[in-house]
mmCIF file of C-alpha atoms in Angstrom:
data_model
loop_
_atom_site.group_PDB
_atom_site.id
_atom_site.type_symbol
_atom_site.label_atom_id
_atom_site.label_comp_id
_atom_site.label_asym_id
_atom_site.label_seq_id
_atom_site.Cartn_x
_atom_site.Cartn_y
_atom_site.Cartn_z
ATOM 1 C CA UNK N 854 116.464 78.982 85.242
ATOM 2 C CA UNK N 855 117.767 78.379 88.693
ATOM 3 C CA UNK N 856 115.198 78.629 91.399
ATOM 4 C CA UNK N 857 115.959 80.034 95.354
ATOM 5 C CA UNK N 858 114.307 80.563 98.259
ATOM 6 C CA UNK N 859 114.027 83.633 100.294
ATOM 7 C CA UNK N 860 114.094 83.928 104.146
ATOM 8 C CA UNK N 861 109.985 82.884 103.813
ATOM 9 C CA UNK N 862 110.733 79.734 102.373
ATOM 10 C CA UNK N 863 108.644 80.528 99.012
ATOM 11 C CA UNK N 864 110.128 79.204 96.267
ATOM 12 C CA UNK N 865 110.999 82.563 93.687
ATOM 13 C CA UNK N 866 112.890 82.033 90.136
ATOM 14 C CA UNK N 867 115.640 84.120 89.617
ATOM 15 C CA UNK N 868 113.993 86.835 87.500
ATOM 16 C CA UNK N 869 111.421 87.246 90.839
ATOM 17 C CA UNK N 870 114.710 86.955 93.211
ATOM 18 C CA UNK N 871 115.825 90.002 90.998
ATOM 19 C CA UNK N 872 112.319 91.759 92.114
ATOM 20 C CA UNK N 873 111.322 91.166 87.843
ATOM 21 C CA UNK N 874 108.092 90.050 88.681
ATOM 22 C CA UNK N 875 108.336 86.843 86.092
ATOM 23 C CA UNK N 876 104.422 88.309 84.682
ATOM 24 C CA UNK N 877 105.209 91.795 83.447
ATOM 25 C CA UNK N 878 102.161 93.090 84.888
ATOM 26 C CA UNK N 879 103.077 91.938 88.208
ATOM 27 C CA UNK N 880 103.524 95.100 89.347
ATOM 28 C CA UNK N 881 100.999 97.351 86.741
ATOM 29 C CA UNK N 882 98.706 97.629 89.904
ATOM 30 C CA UNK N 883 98.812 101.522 89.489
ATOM 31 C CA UNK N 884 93.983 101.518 89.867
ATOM 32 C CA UNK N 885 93.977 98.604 92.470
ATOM 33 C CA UNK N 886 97.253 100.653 94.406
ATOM 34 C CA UNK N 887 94.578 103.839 94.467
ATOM 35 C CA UNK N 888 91.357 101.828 95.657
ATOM 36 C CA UNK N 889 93.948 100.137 98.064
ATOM 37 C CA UNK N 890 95.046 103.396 99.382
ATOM 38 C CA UNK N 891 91.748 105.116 99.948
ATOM 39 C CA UNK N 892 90.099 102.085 101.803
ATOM 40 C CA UNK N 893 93.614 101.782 104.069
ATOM 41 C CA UNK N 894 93.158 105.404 104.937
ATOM 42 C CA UNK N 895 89.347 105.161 105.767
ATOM 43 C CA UNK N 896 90.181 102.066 107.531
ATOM 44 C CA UNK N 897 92.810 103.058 109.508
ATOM 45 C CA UNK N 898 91.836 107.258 110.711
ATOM 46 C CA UNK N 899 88.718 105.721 112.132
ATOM 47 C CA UNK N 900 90.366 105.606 115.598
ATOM 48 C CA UNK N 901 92.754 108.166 115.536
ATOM 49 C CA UNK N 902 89.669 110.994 114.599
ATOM 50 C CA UNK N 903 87.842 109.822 117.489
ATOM 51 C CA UNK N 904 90.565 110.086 120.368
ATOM 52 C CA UNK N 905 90.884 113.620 118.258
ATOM 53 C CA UNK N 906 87.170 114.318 118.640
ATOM 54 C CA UNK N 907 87.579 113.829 122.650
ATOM 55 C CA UNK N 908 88.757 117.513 122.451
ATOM 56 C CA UNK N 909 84.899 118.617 122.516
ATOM 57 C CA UNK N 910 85.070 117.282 126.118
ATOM 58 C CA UNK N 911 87.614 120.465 127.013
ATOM 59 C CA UNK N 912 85.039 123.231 128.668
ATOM 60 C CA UNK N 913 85.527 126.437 127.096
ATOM 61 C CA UNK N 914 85.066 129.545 128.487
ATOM 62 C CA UNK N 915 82.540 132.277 126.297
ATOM 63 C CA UNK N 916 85.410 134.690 126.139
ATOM 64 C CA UNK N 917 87.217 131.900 124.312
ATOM 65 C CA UNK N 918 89.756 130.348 127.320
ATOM 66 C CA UNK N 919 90.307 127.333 128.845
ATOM 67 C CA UNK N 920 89.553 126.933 132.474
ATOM 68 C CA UNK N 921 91.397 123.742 132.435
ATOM 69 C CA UNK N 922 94.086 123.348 130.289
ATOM 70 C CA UNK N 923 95.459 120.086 131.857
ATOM 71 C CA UNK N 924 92.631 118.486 130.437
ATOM 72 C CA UNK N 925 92.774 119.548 127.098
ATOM 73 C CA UNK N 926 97.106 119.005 127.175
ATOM 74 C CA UNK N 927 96.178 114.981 128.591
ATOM 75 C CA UNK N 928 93.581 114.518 126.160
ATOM 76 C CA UNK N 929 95.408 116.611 123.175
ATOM 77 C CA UNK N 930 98.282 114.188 124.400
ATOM 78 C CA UNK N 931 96.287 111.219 124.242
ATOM 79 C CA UNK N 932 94.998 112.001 120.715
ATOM 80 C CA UNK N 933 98.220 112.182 119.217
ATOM 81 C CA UNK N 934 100.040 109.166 120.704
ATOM 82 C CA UNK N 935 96.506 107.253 119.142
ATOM 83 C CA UNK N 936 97.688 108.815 116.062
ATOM 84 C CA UNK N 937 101.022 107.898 116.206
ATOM 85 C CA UNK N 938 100.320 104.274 117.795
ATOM 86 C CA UNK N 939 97.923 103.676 114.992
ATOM 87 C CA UNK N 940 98.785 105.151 111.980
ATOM 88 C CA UNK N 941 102.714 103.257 112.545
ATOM 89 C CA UNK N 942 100.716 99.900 113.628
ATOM 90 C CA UNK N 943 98.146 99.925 110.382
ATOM 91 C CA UNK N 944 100.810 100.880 107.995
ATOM 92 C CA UNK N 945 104.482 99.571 109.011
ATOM 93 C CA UNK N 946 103.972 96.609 111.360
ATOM 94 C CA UNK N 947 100.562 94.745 110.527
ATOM 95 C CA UNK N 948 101.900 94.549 107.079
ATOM 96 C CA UNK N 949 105.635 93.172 107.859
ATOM 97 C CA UNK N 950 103.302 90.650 109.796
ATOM 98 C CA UNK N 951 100.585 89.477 107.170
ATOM 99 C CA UNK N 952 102.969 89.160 104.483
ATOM 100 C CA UNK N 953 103.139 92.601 102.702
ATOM 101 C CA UNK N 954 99.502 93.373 103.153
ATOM 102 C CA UNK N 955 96.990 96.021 104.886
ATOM 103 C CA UNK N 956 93.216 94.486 105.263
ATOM 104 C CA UNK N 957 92.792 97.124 101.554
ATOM 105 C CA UNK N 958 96.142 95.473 99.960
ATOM 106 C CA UNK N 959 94.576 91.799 100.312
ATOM 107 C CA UNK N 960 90.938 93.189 99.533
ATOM 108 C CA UNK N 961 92.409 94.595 96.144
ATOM 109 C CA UNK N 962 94.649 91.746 95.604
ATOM 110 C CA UNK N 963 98.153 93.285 96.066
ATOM 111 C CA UNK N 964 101.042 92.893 98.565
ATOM 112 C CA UNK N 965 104.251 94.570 99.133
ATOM 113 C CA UNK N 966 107.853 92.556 98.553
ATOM 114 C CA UNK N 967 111.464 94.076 98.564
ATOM 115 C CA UNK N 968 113.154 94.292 94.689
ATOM 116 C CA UNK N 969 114.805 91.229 95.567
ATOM 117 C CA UNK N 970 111.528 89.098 95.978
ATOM 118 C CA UNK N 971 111.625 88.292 99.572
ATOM 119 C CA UNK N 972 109.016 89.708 102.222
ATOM 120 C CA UNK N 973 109.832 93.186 103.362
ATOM 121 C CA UNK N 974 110.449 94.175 106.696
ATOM 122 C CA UNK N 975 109.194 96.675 109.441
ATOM 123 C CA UNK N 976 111.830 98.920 108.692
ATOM 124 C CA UNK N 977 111.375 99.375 104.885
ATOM 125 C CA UNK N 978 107.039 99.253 105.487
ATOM 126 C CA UNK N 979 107.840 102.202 108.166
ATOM 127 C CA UNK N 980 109.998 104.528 105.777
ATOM 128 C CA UNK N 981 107.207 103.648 103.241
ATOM 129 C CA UNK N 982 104.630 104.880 105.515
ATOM 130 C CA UNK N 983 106.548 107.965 106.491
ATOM 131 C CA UNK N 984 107.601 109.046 102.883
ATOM 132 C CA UNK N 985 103.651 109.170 102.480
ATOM 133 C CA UNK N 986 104.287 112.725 103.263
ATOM 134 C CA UNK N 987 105.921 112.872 100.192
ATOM 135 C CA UNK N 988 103.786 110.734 97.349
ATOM 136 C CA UNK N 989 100.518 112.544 98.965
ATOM 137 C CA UNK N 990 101.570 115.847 98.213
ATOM 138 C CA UNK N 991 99.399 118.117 96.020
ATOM 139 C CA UNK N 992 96.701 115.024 96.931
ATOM 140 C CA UNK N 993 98.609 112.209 95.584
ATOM 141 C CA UNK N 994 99.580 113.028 92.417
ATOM 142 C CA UNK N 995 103.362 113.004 93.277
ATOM 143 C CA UNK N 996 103.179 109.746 94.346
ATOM 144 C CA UNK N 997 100.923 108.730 91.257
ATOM 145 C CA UNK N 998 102.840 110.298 88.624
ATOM 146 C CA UNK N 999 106.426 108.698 90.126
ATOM 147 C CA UNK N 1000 104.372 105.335 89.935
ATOM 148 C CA UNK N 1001 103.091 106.190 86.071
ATOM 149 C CA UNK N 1002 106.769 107.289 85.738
ATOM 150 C CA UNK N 1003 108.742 104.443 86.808
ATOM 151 C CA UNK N 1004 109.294 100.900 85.199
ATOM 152 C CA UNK N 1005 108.120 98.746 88.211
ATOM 153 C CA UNK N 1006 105.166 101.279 89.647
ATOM 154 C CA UNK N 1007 107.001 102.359 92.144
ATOM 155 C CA UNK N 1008 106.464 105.727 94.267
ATOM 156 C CA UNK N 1009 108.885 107.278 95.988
ATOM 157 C CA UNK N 1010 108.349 105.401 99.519
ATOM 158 C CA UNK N 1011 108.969 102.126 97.298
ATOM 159 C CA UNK N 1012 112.000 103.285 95.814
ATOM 160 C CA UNK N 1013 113.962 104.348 99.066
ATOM 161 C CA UNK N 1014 112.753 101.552 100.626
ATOM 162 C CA UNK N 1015 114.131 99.190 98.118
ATOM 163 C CA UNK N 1016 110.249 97.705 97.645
ATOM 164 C CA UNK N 1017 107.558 96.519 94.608
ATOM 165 C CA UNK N 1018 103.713 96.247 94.977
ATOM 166 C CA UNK N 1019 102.693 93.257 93.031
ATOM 167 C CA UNK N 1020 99.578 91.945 92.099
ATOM 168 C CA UNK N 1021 98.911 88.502 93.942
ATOM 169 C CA UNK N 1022 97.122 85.289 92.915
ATOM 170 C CA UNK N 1023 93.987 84.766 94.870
ATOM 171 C CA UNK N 1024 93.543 81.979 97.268
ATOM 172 C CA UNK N 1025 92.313 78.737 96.204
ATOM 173 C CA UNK N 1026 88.533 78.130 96.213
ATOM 174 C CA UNK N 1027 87.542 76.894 99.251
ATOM 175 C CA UNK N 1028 91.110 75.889 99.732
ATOM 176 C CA UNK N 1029 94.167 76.377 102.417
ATOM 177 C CA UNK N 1030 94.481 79.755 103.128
ATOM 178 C CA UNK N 1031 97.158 80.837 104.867
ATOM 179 C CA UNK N 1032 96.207 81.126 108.465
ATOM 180 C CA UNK N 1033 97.780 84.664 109.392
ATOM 181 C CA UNK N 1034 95.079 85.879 107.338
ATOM 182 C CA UNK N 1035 92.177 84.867 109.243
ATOM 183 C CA UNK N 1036 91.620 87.750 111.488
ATOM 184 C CA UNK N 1037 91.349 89.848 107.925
ATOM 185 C CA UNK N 1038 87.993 90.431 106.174
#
C-alpha cells in the first residue's frame, strides 16, 4: 500500500486518500454527529439571541407603533449581521482553521475531512453550513435519515460538499497536542 501526503502534511494510505476511512467505522459517528450538533448550536446562538433580544430596547407605543423606527431598523440591523457574522464564523471558518472541528466536534471526538482525506476548506465547511437548511428540515430527520442512508454517514451538506465526518483518535495523555487547539475547551 502506497502512502501520500495531503496539502497538511499528514501522512494518509491510499484507502484514506480515497476518503475509505482505513477503520470502517471511521465514519459510523451517526450518536456523537447528534450530541455534536446540539452542543454546536447551543454554543454558537448564544450571541446571536442576545443582539436579537436588544429589540426590547425599541419603545413601543400602547396603540402598538413605533415612535422611533430608526432605532429598531439599526438595532434589527445589528442583530442580523451578529447572526450572519456568527453563525458563518462558528460553522464555516473556525473549523477550516482548527482542522475540521467546532469546540462540539473535538468535545465528541469527530472532525470533518474532504472524500479524498485531506483537510477541507472554507468553501466546502460554508456550503455545509448553509445546506443545514436542508438536513434540519422536519427537525433533523432529513439530514439523519440521508446519514442512516448513505455508506459513509454522510448528509446532504457532506455530499455536495465532497466531505466525511470521521471519528478521531484522542490526544495523547498528557502528551503534544496540537497547539491550534489550545484556545478550545
Amino acid at each position: 500500500m502506497t502512502d501520500q501526503r495531503p496539502p497538511n502534511g499528514e501522512l494518509l494510505s491510499r484507502t484514506a486518500a480515497r476518503g475509505r476511512p482505513e477503520r470502517p467505522d471511521d465514519t459510523r459517528v451517526v450518536l456523537r454527529r447528534i450530541a455534536q450538533f446540539l452542543t454546536d448550536a447551543a454554543l454558537s446562538s448564544v450571541l446571536p439571541w442576545c443582539s436579537l433580544a436588544l429589540l426590547i430596547l425599541v419603545p413601543v407605543e400602547p396603540d402598538g407603533t413605533i415612535p422611533e423606527p430608526g432605532l429598531a431598523l439599526a438595532l434589527g440591523s445589528l442583530a442580523v449581521t451578529v447572526f450572519v457574522v456568527v453563525y458563518v464564523g462558528y460553522w464555516a471558518v473556525l473549523p477550516a482553521l482548527f482542522r475540521g472541528q467546532t469546540p462540539g466536534m473535538r468535545l465528541f471526538g469527530v472532525r470533518v475531512i474532504t472524500d479524498d482525506g485531506s483537510e477541507a476548506t472554507v468553501g466546502q465547511m460554508f456550503l455545509r453550513w448553509l445546506l443545514l437548511a436542508v438536513d434540519g428540515f422536519a427537525g433533523g430527520l432529513a439530514g439523519l435519515l440521508v446519514m442512516l442512508a448513505t455508506e459513509r454517514r454522510q448528509r446532504v451538506g457532506d455530499l455536495a460538499a465532497r466531505t466525511l465526518v470521521v471519528r478521531v483518535a484522542p490526544p495523547p495523555a498528557g502528551g503534544a497536542s496540537d497547539h491550534r487547539y489550545r484556545h478550545f475547551p
